[in-house]
XYZ file of C-alpha atoms in Angstrom:
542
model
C -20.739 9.263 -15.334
C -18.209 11.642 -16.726
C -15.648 13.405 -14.762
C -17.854 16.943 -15.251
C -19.079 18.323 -12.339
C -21.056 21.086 -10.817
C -17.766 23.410 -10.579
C -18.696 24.848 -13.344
C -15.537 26.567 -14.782
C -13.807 26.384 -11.403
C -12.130 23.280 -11.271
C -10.470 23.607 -8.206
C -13.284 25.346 -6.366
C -13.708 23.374 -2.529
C -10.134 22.321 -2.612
C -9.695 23.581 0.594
C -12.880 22.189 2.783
C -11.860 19.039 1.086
C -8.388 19.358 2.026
C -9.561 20.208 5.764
C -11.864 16.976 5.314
C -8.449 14.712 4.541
C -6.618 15.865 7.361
C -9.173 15.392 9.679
C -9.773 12.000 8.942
C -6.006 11.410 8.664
C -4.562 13.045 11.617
C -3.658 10.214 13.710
C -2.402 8.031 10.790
C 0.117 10.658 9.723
C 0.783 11.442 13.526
C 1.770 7.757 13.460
C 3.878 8.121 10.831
C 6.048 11.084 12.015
C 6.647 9.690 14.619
C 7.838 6.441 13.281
C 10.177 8.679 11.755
C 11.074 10.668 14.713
C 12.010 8.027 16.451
C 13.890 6.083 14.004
C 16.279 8.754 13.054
C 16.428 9.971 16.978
C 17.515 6.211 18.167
C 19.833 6.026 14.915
C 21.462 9.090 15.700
C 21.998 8.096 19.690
C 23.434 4.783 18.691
C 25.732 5.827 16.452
C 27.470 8.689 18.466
C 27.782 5.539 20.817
C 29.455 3.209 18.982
C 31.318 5.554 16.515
C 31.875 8.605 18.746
C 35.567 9.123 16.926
C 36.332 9.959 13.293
C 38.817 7.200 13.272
C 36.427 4.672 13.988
C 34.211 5.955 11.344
C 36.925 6.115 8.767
C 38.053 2.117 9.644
C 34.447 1.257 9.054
C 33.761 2.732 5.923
C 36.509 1.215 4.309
C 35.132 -1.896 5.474
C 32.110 -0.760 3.961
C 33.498 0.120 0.774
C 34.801 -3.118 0.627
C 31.485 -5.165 1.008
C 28.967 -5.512 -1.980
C 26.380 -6.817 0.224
C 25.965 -3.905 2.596
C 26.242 -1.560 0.001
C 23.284 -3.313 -1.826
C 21.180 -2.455 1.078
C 22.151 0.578 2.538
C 24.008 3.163 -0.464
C 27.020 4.412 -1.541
C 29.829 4.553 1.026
C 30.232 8.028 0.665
C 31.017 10.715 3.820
C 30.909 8.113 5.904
C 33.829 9.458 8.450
C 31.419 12.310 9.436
C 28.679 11.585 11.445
C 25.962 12.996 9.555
C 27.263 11.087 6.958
C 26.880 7.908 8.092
C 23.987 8.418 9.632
C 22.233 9.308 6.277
C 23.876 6.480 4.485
C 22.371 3.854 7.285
C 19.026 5.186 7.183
C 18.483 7.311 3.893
C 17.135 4.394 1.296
C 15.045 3.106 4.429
C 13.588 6.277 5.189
C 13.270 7.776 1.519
C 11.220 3.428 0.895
C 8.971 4.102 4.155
C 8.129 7.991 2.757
C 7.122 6.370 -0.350
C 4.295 3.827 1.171
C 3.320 7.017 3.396
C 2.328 8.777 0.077
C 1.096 5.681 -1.719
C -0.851 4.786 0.843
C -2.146 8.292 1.841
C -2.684 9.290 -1.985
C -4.643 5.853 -3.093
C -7.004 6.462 -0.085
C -8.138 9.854 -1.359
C -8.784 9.621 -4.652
C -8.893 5.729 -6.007
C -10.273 4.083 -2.607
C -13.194 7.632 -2.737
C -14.209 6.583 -6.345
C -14.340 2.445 -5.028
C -16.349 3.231 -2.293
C -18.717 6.159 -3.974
C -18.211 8.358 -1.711
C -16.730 11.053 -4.355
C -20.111 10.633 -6.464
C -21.687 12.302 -3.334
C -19.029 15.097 -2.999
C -19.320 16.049 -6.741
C -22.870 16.138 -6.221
C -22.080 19.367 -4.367
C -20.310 23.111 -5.757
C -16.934 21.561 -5.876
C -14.637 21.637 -9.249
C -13.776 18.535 -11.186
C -9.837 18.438 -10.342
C -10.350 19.747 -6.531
C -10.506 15.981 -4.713
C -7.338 14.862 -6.296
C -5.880 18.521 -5.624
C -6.809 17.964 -2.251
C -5.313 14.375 -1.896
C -2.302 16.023 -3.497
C -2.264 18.762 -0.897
C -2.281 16.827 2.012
C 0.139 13.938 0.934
C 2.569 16.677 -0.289
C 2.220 18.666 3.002
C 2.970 14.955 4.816
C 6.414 14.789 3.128
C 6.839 18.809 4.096
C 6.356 17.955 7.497
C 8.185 14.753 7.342
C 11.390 16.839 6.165
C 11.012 19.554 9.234
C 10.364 16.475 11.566
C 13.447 14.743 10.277
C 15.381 18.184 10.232
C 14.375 18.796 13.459
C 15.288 15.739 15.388
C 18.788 15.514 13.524
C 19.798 19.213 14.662
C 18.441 18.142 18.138
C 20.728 15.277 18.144
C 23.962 17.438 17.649
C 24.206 16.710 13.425
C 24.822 20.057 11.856
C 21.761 22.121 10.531
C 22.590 22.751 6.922
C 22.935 18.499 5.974
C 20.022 18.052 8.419
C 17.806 20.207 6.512
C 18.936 18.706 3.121
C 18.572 14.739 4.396
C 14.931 15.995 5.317
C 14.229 17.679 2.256
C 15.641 14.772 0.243
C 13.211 12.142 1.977
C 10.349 14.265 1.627
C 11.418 14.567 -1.974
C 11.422 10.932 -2.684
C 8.445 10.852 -0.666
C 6.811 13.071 -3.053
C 7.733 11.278 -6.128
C 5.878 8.011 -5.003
C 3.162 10.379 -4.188
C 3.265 11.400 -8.043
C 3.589 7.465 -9.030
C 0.623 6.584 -6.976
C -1.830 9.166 -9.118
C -0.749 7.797 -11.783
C -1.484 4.011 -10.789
C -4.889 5.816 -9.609
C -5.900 6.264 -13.117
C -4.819 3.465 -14.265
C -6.666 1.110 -12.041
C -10.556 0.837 -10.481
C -9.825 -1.535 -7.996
C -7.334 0.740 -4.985
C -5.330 -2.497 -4.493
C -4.186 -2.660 -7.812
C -3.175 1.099 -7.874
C -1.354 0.426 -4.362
C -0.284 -2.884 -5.736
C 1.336 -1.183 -8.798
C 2.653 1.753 -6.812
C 4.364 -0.118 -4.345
C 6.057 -2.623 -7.003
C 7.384 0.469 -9.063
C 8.958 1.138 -5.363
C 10.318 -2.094 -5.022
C 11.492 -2.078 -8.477
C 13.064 1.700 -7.777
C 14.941 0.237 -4.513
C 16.346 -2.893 -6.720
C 17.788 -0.912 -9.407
C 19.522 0.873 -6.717
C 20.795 -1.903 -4.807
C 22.192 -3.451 -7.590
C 24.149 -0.284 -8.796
C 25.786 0.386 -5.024
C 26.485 -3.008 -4.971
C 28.319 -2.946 -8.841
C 30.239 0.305 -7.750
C 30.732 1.498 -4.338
C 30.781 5.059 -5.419
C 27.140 4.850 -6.073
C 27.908 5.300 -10.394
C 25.724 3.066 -12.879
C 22.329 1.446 -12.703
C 21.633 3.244 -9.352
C 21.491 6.438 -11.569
C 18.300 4.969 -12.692
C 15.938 4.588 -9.480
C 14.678 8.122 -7.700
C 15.982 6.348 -4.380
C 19.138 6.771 -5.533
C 18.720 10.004 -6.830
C 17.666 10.937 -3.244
C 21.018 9.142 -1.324
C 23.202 10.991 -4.092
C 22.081 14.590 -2.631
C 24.678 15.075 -0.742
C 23.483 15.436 2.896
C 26.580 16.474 5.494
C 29.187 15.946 2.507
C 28.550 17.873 -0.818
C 25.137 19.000 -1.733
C 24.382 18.207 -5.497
C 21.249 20.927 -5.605
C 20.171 19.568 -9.154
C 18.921 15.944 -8.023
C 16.217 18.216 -5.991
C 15.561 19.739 -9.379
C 15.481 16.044 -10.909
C 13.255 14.559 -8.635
C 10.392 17.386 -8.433
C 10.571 17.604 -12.527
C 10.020 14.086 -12.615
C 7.349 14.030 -10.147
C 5.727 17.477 -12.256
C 5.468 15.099 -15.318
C 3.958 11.945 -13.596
C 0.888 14.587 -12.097
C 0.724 15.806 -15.245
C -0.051 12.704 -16.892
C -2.236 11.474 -13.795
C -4.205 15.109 -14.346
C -3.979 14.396 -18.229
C -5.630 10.664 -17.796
C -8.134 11.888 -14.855
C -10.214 14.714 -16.961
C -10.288 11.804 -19.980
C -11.850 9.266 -18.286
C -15.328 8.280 -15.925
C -15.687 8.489 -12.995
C -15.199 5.179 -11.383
C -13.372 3.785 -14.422
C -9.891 3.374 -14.744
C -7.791 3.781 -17.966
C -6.837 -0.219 -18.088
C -10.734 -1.490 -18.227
C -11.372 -4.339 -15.732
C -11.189 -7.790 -16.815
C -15.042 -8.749 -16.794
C -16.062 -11.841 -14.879
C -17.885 -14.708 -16.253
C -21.293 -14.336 -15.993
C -21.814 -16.754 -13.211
C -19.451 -18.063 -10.616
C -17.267 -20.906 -10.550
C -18.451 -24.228 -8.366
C -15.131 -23.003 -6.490
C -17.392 -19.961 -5.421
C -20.414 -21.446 -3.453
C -18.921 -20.698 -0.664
C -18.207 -17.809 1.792
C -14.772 -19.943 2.604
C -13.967 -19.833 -1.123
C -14.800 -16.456 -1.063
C -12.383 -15.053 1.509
C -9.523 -17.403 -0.127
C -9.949 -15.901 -3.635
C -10.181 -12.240 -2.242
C -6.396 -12.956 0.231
C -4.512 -15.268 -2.408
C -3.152 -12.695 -3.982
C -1.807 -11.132 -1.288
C -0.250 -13.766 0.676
C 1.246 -15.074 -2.631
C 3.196 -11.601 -2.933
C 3.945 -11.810 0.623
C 5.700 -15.726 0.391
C 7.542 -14.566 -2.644
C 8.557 -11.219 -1.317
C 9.876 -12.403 2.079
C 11.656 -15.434 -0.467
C 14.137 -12.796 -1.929
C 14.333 -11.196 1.208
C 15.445 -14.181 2.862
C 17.707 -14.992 0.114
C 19.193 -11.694 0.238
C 19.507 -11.990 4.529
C 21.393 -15.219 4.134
C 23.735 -14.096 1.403
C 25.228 -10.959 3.718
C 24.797 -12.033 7.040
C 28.393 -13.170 7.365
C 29.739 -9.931 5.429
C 27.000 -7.903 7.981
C 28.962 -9.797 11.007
C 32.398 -9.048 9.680
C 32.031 -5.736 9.497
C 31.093 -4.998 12.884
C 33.246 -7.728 14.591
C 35.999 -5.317 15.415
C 33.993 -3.036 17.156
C 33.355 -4.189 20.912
C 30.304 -1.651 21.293
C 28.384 -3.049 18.221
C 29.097 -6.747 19.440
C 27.537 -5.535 22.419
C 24.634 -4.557 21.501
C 24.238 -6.909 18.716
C 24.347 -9.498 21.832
C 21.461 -7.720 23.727
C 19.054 -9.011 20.694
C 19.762 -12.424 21.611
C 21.265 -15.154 19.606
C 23.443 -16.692 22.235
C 27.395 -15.542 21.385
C 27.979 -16.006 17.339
C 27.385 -12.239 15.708
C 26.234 -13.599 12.839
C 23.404 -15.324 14.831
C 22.661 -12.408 16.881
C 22.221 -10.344 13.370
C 20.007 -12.965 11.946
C 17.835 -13.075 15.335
C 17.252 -8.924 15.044
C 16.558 -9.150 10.916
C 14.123 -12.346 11.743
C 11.910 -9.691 14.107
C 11.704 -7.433 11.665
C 10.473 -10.339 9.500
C 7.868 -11.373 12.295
C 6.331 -7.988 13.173
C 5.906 -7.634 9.296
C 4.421 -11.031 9.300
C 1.843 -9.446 12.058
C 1.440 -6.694 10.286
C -0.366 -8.963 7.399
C -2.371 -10.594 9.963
C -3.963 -7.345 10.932
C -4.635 -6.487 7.522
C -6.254 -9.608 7.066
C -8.238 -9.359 10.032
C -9.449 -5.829 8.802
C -10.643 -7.315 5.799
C -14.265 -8.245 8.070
C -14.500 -4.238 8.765
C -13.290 -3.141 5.215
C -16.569 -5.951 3.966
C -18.551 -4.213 6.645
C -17.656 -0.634 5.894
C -18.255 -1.246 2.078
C -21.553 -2.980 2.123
C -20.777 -6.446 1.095
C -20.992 -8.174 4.384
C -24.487 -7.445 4.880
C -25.866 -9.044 1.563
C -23.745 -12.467 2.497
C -25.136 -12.257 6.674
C -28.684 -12.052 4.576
C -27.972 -15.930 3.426
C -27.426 -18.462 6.057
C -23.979 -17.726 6.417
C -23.731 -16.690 10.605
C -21.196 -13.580 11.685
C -18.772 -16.522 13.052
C -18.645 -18.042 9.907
C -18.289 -14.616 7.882
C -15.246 -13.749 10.408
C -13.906 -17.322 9.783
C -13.595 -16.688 5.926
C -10.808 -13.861 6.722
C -9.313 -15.009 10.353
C -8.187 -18.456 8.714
C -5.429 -16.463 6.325
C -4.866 -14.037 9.294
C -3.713 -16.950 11.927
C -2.087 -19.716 9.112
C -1.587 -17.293 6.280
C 1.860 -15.836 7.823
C 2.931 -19.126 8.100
C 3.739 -19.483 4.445
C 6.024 -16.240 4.515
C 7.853 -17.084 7.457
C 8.579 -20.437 6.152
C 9.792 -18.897 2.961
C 11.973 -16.778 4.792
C 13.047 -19.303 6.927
C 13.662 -21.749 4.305
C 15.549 -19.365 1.922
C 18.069 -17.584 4.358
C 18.908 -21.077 5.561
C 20.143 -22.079 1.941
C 22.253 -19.099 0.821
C 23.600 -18.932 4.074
C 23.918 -22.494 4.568
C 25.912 -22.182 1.041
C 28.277 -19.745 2.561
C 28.954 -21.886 5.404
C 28.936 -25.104 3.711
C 26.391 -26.981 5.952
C 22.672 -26.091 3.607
C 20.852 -29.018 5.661
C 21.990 -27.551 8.767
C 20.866 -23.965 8.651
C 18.041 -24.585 6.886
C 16.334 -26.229 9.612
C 17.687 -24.242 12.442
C 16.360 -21.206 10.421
C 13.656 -22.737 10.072
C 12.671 -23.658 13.069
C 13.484 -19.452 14.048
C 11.263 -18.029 11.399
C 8.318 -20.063 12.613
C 8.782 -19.666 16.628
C 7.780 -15.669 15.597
C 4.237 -16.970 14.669
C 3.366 -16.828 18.440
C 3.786 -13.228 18.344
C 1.677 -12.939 14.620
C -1.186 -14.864 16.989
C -1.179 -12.077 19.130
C -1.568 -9.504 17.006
C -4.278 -11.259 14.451
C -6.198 -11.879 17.962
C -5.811 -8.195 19.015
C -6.714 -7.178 15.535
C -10.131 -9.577 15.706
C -10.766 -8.084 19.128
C -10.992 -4.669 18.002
C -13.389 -5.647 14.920
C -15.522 -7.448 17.229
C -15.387 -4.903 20.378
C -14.361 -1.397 18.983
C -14.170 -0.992 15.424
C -13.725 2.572 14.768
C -10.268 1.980 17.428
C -9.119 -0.406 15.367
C -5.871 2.527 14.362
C -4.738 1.801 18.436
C -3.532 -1.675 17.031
C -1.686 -0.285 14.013
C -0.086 2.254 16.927
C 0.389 -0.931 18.949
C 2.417 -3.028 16.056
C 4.569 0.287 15.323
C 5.430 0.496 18.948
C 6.551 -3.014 19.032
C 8.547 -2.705 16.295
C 10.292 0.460 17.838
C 10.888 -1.261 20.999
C 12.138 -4.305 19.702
C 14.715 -2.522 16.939
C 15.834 0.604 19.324
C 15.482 -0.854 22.874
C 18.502 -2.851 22.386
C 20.554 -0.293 21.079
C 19.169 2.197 23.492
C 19.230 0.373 26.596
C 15.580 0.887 27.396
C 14.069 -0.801 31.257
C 13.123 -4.393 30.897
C 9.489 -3.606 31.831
C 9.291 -1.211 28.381
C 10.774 -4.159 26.627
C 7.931 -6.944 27.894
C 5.224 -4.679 26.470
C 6.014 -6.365 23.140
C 5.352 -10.017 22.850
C 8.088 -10.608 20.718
C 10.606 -9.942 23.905
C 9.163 -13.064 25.246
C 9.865 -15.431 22.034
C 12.839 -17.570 22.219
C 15.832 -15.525 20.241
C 16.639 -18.521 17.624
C 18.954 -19.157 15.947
C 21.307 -19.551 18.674
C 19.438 -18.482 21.690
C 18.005 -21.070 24.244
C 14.577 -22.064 23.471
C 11.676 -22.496 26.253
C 8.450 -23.693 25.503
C 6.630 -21.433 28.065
C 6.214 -18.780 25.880
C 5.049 -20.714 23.206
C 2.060 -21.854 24.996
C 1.110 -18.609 26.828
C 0.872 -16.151 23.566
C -1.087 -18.314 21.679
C -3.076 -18.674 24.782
C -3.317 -14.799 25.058
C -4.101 -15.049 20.892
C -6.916 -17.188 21.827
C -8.708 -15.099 24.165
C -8.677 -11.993 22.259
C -10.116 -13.761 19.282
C -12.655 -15.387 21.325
C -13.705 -12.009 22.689
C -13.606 -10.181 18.999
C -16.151 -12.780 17.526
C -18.422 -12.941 20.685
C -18.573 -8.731 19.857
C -19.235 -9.139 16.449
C -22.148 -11.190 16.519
C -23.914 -9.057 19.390
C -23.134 -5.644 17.666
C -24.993 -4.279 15.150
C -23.524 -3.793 11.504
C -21.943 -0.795 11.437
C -21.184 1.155 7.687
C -18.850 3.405 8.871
């Protein structure tokens, strides 16, 4: 099929019903993820008024800052950092500018590589709408996303007492970045049929964007060199609450100009359906390895899980290598020791730092478990369960294929994180054997709370699948609770709504197997009650 269609010579004719249609259907996701936002910049802003209310403190901490390659690697350039718009932007701008990215990646993939997967843009061209109006559309509402993620972020800066001007520019500088992913990702949409290998791609130029800049803070602590290269940095260096350098906002939309340009270039010269780097054709009949539904679901989550072990590898690397410069930093300070305390890890900082970066590890961890689990509606949705449940495979079975790398899968990441922040950080403390198995021992206690999550995920599937978004909302209100209600101070009963609160804080923390037993226990229920739904529903496409 070519990429003509009944348009005519209007090739942007329906734009707008279609761009009403991608709203609608992603309202609540992008409601999610302003408010992610909202909140992470609100709780941010609160806890650093608290601990650095006086320019004086801020000044004796950024020359710490200055001072320590490792934090620079992960959060920017030390620059401005005695205001308090400027450190708030250099604590949260590369995170915020990363997490705008996947919002367009993801949100630009799903309309217009994951509508040409499915087939569901062969029926929309069948109607009076122009060949270039369903990417215009995805373009529309992914740019309009980052718009709104600027005001949002604008918004709750000024309400937090940061001054207008350099709360409007941090905004406009994440939506910015934001909207330069959103340019990478059409590009990666053309290149690719599959939509997980043009978010695959998309999401590795990202990661290979934030490394380039980590390694050119870390080189320079004014923020000169390599980081020069990645859009991320070109973001940070805008100036917000210090200097505004207007031309990197020039930079970043040229650059993002040309990549649509080429993505519009490569979409009216190729089929629909196709992608400009042809598929790798399969054999013509399956390997031995195959004859299974089993075999099945491993060959279709290998891939994944073996970017998720190597990813949370170099994070864990990275972890173990500044935790001690992370701890020395903020010993001075009796407010951040505080609070550092209130995430658990019994009384050494450095433990109490490694027990709030290992959550963040474990609600990630979940995070893959529900994808996995979605996997069963994603087979559902797209027509290939129904051909397999034809054979004498049974729903149970099916559901088993996918639920096996959503409850052991995590495993493998968690140990790799485990295993990797114990040996650099074992090397900085001389004892490898040591911290290696009490780190461990931490990364794998946080598969309790995965359980929880994969058997919430299953339940859903099985019970309610077009709710299945309420456990996404779940996860990111989790991982709000458990990063900000430290630092925030919020009631005890707010913080047992996330299962996590209930793990044992390792390393350093006391341990008690009661928790242990009663979330996988919880795990197991929900599971049970997902697949006893899915066999007495009926298939449903969409």
């Amino acid at each position: 099929m070519t990429g003509r269609a009944s348009g005519g010579s209007r090739p942007f004719a329906g734009t707008g019903r279609l761009l009403r249609l991608a709203l609608r259907l992603d309202r609540l996701a992008l409601a999610l993820w302003l408010l992610t936002f909202v909140v992470l910049a609100a709780g941010v802003a609160a806890a650093l008024d608290e601990y650095y209310p006086l320019e004086a403190d801020r000044a004796q901490f950024a020359e710490r800052a200055r001072l320590t390659p490792a934090v620079l690697a992960l959060t920017g350039p030390a620059v401005g950092l005695e205001r308090a718009g400027g450190l708030l932007a250099w604590r949260i701008g590369a995170l915020c500018v990363v997490l705008a990215g996947l919002m367009s990646i993801f949100t630009l993939v799903r309309h217009t590589r994951v509508e040409e997967e499915t087939g569901r843009l062969d029926l929309v061209r069948s109607t009076p709408v122009g060949r270039l109006a369903p990417p215009a559309a995805a373009l529309l509402v992914t740019a309009g996303a980052n718009a709104a993620l600027a005001l949002a972020l604008a918004a709750t800066l000024v309400a937090s007492g940061l001054p207008a001007g350099g709360s409007l520019v941090f905004g406009a500088a994440v939506g910015a970045g934001g909207l330069f992913f959103a340019a990478v990702a059409a590009v990666t949409a053309q290149l690719f049929t599959s939509a997980r290998a043009a978010k695959a791609m998309a999401t590795l130029l990202l990661g290979l964007a934030f490394l380039l800049r980590a390694i050119g803070d870390a080189s320079n602590p004014t923020g000169a060199g390599l980081s020069w290269a990645s859009p991320i940095g070109w973001a940070q260096r805008t100036g917000a609450f210090v200097h505004v350098r207007w031309w990197l906002f020039g930079l970043l939309f040229a650059a993002a100009g040309a990549l649509l340009a080429v993505a519009f270039v490569l979409l009216v010269r190729r089929d629909v359906g196709s992608g400009v780097l042809a598929a790798r054709l399969g054999r013509e009949r399956a390997s031995p390895r195959l004859a299974s539904v089993s075999a099945l679901g491993a060959r279709l989550h290998r891939g994944g899980l073996a970017t998720w072990t190597a990813g949370y590898a170099v994070a864990g690397a990275a972890l173990g290598a500044v935790a001690h410069s992370v701890a020395d930093l903020v010993s001075d300070n009796p407010a951040v020791r505080d609070m550092l305390a209130r995430f658990g890890g019994g009384t050494q900082l450095v433990d109490a730092y490694l027990v709030a970066m290992f959550n963040l590890f474990g609600l990630a961890a979940a995070g893959y478990a529900v994808a996995a689990v979605w996997r069963i509606r994603a087979e559902e949705v797209a027509g290939r369960a129904e051909p397999l449940l034809a054979t004498a495979t049974g729903r149970t079975r099916f559901a088993a294929s996918h639920l096996w790398f959503a409850f052991a899968g995590p495993a493998l990441p968690l140990m790799a994180v485990g295993l990797a922040t114990g040996i650099t950080h074992g090397l900085r403390t001389g004892d490898v054997a040591g911290q290696t198995g009490r780190l461990l021992a931490a990364a794998l206690v946080l598969l309790a709370g995965v359980w929880v999550f994969a058997g919430l995920a299953t339940a859903a599937v099985g019970l309610a699948p077009r709710g299945f978004l309420a456990v996404w909302v779940a996860l990111v209100a989790c991982l709000l609770i458990g990063q900000l209600g430290p630092t925030l101070r919020l009631s005890q009963w707010i913080m047992d709504l996330s299962p996590y609160t209930h793990l044992p804080r390792l390393p350093g923390g006391e341990s008690t197997p009661t928790p242990l037993v009663a979330l996988p226990a919880v795990a197991v229920a929900l599971t049970a009650a997902g697949l006893v739904g899915l066999r007495r529903r009926d298939l449903q496409p969409s």
